[in-house]
XYZ file of C-alpha atoms in Angstrom:
293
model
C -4.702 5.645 16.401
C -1.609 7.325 17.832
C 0.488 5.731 14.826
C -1.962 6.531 12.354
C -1.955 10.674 13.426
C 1.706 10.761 12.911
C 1.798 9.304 9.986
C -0.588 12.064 8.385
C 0.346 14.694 9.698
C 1.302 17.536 7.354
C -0.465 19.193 4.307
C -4.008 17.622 3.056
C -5.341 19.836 0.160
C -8.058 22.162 0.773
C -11.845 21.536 -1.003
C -11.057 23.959 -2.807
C -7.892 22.357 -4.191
C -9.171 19.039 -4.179
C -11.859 21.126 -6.847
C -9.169 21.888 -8.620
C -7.925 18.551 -9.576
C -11.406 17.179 -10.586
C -11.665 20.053 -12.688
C -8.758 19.349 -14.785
C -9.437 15.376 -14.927
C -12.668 16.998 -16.484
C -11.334 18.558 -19.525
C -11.982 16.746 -23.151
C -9.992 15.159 -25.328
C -7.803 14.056 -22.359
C -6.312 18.019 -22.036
C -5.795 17.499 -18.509
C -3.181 14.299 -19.127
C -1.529 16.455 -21.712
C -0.874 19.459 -19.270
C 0.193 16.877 -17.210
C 2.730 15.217 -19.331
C 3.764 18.812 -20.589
C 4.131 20.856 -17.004
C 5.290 17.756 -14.957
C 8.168 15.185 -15.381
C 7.359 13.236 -12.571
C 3.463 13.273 -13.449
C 5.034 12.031 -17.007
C 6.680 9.115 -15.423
C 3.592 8.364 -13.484
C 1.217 8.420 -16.581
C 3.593 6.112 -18.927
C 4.207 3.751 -15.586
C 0.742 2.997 -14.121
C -1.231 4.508 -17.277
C 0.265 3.121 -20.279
C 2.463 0.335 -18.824
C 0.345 -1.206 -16.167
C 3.196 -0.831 -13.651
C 1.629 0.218 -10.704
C 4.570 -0.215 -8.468
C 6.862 1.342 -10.090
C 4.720 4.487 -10.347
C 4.075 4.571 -6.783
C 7.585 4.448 -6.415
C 7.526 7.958 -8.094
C 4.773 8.978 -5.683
C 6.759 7.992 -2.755
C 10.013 8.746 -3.789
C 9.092 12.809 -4.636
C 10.862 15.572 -3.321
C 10.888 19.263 -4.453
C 13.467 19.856 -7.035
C 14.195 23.407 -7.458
C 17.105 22.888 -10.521
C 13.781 21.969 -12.849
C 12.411 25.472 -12.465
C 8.772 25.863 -13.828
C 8.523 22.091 -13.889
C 9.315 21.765 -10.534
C 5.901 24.146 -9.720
C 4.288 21.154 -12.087
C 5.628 18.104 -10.264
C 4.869 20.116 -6.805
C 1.018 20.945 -7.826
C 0.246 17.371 -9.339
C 2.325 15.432 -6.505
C 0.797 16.970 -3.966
C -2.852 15.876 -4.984
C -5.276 14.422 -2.195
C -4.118 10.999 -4.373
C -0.378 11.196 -4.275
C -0.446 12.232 -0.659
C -2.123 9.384 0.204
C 0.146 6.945 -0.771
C 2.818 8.623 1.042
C 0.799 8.760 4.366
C 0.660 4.611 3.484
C 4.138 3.962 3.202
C 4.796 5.741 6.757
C 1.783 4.307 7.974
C 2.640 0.726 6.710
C 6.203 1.511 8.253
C 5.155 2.398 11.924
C 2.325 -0.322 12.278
C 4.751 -2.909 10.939
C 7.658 -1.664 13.747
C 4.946 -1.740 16.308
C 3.630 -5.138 15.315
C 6.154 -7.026 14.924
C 8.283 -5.300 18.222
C 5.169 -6.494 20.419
C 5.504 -10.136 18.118
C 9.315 -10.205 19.065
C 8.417 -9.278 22.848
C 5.645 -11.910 23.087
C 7.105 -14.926 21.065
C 10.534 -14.608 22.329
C 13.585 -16.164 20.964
C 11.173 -17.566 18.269
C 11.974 -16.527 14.848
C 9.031 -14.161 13.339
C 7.378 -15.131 10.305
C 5.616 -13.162 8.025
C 4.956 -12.715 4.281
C 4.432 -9.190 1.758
C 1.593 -10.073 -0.876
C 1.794 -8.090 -4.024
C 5.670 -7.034 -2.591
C 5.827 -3.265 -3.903
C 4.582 -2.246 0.087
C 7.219 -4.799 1.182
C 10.272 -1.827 1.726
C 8.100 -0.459 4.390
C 7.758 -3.611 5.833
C 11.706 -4.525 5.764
C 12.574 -1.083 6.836
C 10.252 -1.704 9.855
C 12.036 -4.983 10.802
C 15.378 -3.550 10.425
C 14.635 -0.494 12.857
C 13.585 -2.920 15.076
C 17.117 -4.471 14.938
C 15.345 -7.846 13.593
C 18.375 -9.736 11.142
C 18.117 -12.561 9.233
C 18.578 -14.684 12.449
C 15.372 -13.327 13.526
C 13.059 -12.933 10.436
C 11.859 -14.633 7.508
C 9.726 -12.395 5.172
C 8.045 -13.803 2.078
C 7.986 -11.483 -1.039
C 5.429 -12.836 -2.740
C 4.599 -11.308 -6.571
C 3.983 -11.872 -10.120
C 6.455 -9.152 -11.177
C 9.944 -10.527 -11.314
C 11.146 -7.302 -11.135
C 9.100 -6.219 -8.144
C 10.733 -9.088 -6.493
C 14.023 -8.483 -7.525
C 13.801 -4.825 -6.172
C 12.547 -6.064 -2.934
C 15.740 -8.051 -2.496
C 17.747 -5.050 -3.310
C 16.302 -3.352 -0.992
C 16.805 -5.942 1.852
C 20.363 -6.274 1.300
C 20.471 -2.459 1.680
C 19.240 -3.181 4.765
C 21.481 -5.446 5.803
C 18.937 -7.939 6.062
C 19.020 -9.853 2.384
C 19.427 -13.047 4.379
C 15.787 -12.478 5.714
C 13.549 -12.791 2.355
C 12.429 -15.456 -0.144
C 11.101 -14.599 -2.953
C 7.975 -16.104 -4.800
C 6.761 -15.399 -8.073
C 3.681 -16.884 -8.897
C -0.197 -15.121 -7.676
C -1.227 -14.316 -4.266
C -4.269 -16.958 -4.767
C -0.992 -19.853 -5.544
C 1.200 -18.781 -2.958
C -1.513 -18.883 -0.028
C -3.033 -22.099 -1.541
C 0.363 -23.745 -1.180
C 0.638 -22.516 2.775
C 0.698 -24.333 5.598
C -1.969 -23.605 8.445
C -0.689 -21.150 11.423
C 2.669 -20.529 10.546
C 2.944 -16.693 9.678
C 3.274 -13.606 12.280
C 2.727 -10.913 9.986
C 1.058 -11.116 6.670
C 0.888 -7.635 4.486
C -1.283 -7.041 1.956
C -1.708 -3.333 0.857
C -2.209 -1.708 -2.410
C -3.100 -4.889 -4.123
C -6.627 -5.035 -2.834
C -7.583 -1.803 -4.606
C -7.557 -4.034 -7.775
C -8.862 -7.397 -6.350
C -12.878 -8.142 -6.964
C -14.472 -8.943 -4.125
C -14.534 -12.738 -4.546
C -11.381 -13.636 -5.041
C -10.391 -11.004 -1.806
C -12.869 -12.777 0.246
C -11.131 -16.201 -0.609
C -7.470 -14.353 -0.043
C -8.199 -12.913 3.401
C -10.029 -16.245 4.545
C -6.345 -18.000 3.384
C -4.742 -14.920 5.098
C -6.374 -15.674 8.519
C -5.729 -19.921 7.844
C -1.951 -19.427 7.448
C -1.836 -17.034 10.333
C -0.876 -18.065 14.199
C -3.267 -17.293 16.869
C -1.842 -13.351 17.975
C -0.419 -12.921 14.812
C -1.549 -9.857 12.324
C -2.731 -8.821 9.151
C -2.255 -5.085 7.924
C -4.205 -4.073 4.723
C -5.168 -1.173 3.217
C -7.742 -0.569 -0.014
C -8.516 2.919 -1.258
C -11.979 4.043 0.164
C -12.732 7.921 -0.815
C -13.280 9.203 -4.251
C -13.434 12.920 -3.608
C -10.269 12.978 -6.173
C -11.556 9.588 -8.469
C -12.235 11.898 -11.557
C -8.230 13.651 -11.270
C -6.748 10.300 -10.284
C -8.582 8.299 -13.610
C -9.630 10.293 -15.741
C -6.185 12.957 -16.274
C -3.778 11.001 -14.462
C -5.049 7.637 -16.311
C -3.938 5.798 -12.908
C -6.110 2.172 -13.938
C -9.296 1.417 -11.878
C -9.603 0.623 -8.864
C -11.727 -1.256 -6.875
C -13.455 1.249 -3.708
C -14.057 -0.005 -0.458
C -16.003 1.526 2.844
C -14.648 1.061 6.067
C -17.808 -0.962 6.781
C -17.199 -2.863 3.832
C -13.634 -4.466 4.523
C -14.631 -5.035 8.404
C -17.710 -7.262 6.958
C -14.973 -8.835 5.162
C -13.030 -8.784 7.498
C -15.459 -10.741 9.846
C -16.762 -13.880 7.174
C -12.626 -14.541 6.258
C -12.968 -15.993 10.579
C -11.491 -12.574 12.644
C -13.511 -11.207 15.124
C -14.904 -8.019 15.606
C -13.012 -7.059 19.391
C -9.677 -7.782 17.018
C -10.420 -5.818 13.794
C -9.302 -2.141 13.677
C -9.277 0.700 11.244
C -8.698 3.756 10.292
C -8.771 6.166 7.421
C -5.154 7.316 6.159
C -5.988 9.870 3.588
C -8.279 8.455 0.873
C -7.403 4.887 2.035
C -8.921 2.465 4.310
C -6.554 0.783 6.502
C -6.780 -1.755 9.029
C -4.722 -4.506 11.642
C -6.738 -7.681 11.776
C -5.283 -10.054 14.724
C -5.744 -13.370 15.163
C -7.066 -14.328 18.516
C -6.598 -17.491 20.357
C -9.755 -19.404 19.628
C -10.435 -18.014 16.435
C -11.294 -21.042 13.514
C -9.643 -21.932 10.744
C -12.444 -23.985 9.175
């Protein structure tokens, strides 16, 4: 709870605002992209990348990458209104969320298992930076983690490893590109510390992310953890579809993912959550005596 506070702090838009942006994914004929694309070049990239091109993780990298840029004048009033949406927030309180639950997860892992080397894999690998940057603030090298990108985007993969040699820790990752549903099909039982899985759900149907999370829980040790997120509140769905033409997305109560949660084998005393912004996130761990049939 602690980690989650900090990691939202700052500016959340007002109803008022929040009004604001369903208003203009309201207007016909698709006006409200077109001011979008006109009064914003970072909204621009966003539309072509997640919109258009079905690159989701590249336009989040917009989202989390933004910072006020004064040198672009009027359109740096545009990229401030649009990228500070309830929406584009949100994904930003993620990544530091992501960030600080990883360093505090796998810091207790690394206290509890030793000299053993942790374990742990990134599904759907554009969270995975958050995940790296964790283990290297925790001073955990290649000697001391192995992290599985796991994605069907060769070039999500290939910026994943970019970023880990960054990092100093290129030596850590693998990289895997195939699906999620492949990858945990093709795992071993109660090998992984850490297994990530956030963003990816929002497009998952809940079928196949029943089968996932019941694989997630098989491949996991007993005290190891999951951290997921899936986008819960639509009090900005018209803005974020309808003007910003960000694809569909699947939402998801709280209560929802814990009854998840709960059939994929984790128990309820070991399942927390939290809401970070419009998302639901959550820490599943794996206790001792917890089945894997």
């Amino acid at each position: 709870d602690e980690i989650l506070a900090e990691a939202t702090a700052g500016y959340w838009p007002s109803p008022r605002m929040l009004g604001i942006y369903n208003w203009v994914g309201s207007w016909p004929l698709k006006l409200g992209t077109i001011f979008m694309l006109l009064s914003s070049p970072d909204s621009a990239k966003v539309i072509y990348l997640a919109g258009i091109k079905h690159q989701t993780d590249r336009a989040l990298r917009v989202l989390y990458n933004y910072r006020f840029r004064p040198w672009r004048l009027l359109w740096a009033l545009g990229d401030a209104f649009f990228l500070n949406s309830a929406n584009a927030i949100s994904v930003r309180f993620r990544g530091r969320f992501v960030m600080m639950a990883a360093m505090h997860i796998l810091r207790d892992l690394a206290h509890t298992n030793g000299h053993l080397k942790l374990e742990g894999a990134s599904l759907g690998s554009g969270s995975a930076p958050w995940v790296l940057k964790a283990a290297a603030a925790n001073g955990l090298g290649s000697a001391e983690v192995r992290f599985a990108l796991v994605d069907k985007s060769l070039e999500a993969l290939e910026t994943g490893k970019v970023n880990a040699g960054r990092m100093g820790i290129a030596g850590a990752v693998t990289t895997h590109q195939m699906t999620i549903g492949e990858y945990l099909s093709g795992q071993a039982t109660g090998w992984a510390h850490l297994v990530e899985m956030v963003g990816l759900t929002d497009y998952i149907k809940e079928g196949p992310l029943q089968g996932y999370l019941e694989e997630i829980h098989r491949i996991m040790i007993p005290g190891g953890s999951h951290l997921g997120a899936n986008i819960s509140s639509g009090v900005e769905k018209r803005f974020a579809h309808s003007a910003a033409l960000w694809p569909r997305m699947i939402y998801r109560k709280r209560e929802e993912v814990i009854a998840m949660l709960l059939k994929a084998g984790f128990k309820k005393d070991n399942i927390w959550t939290g809401m970070c912004g419009l998302y639901v996130v959550w820490v599943a761990r794996k206790g001792e005596k917890e089945s894997d049939s």
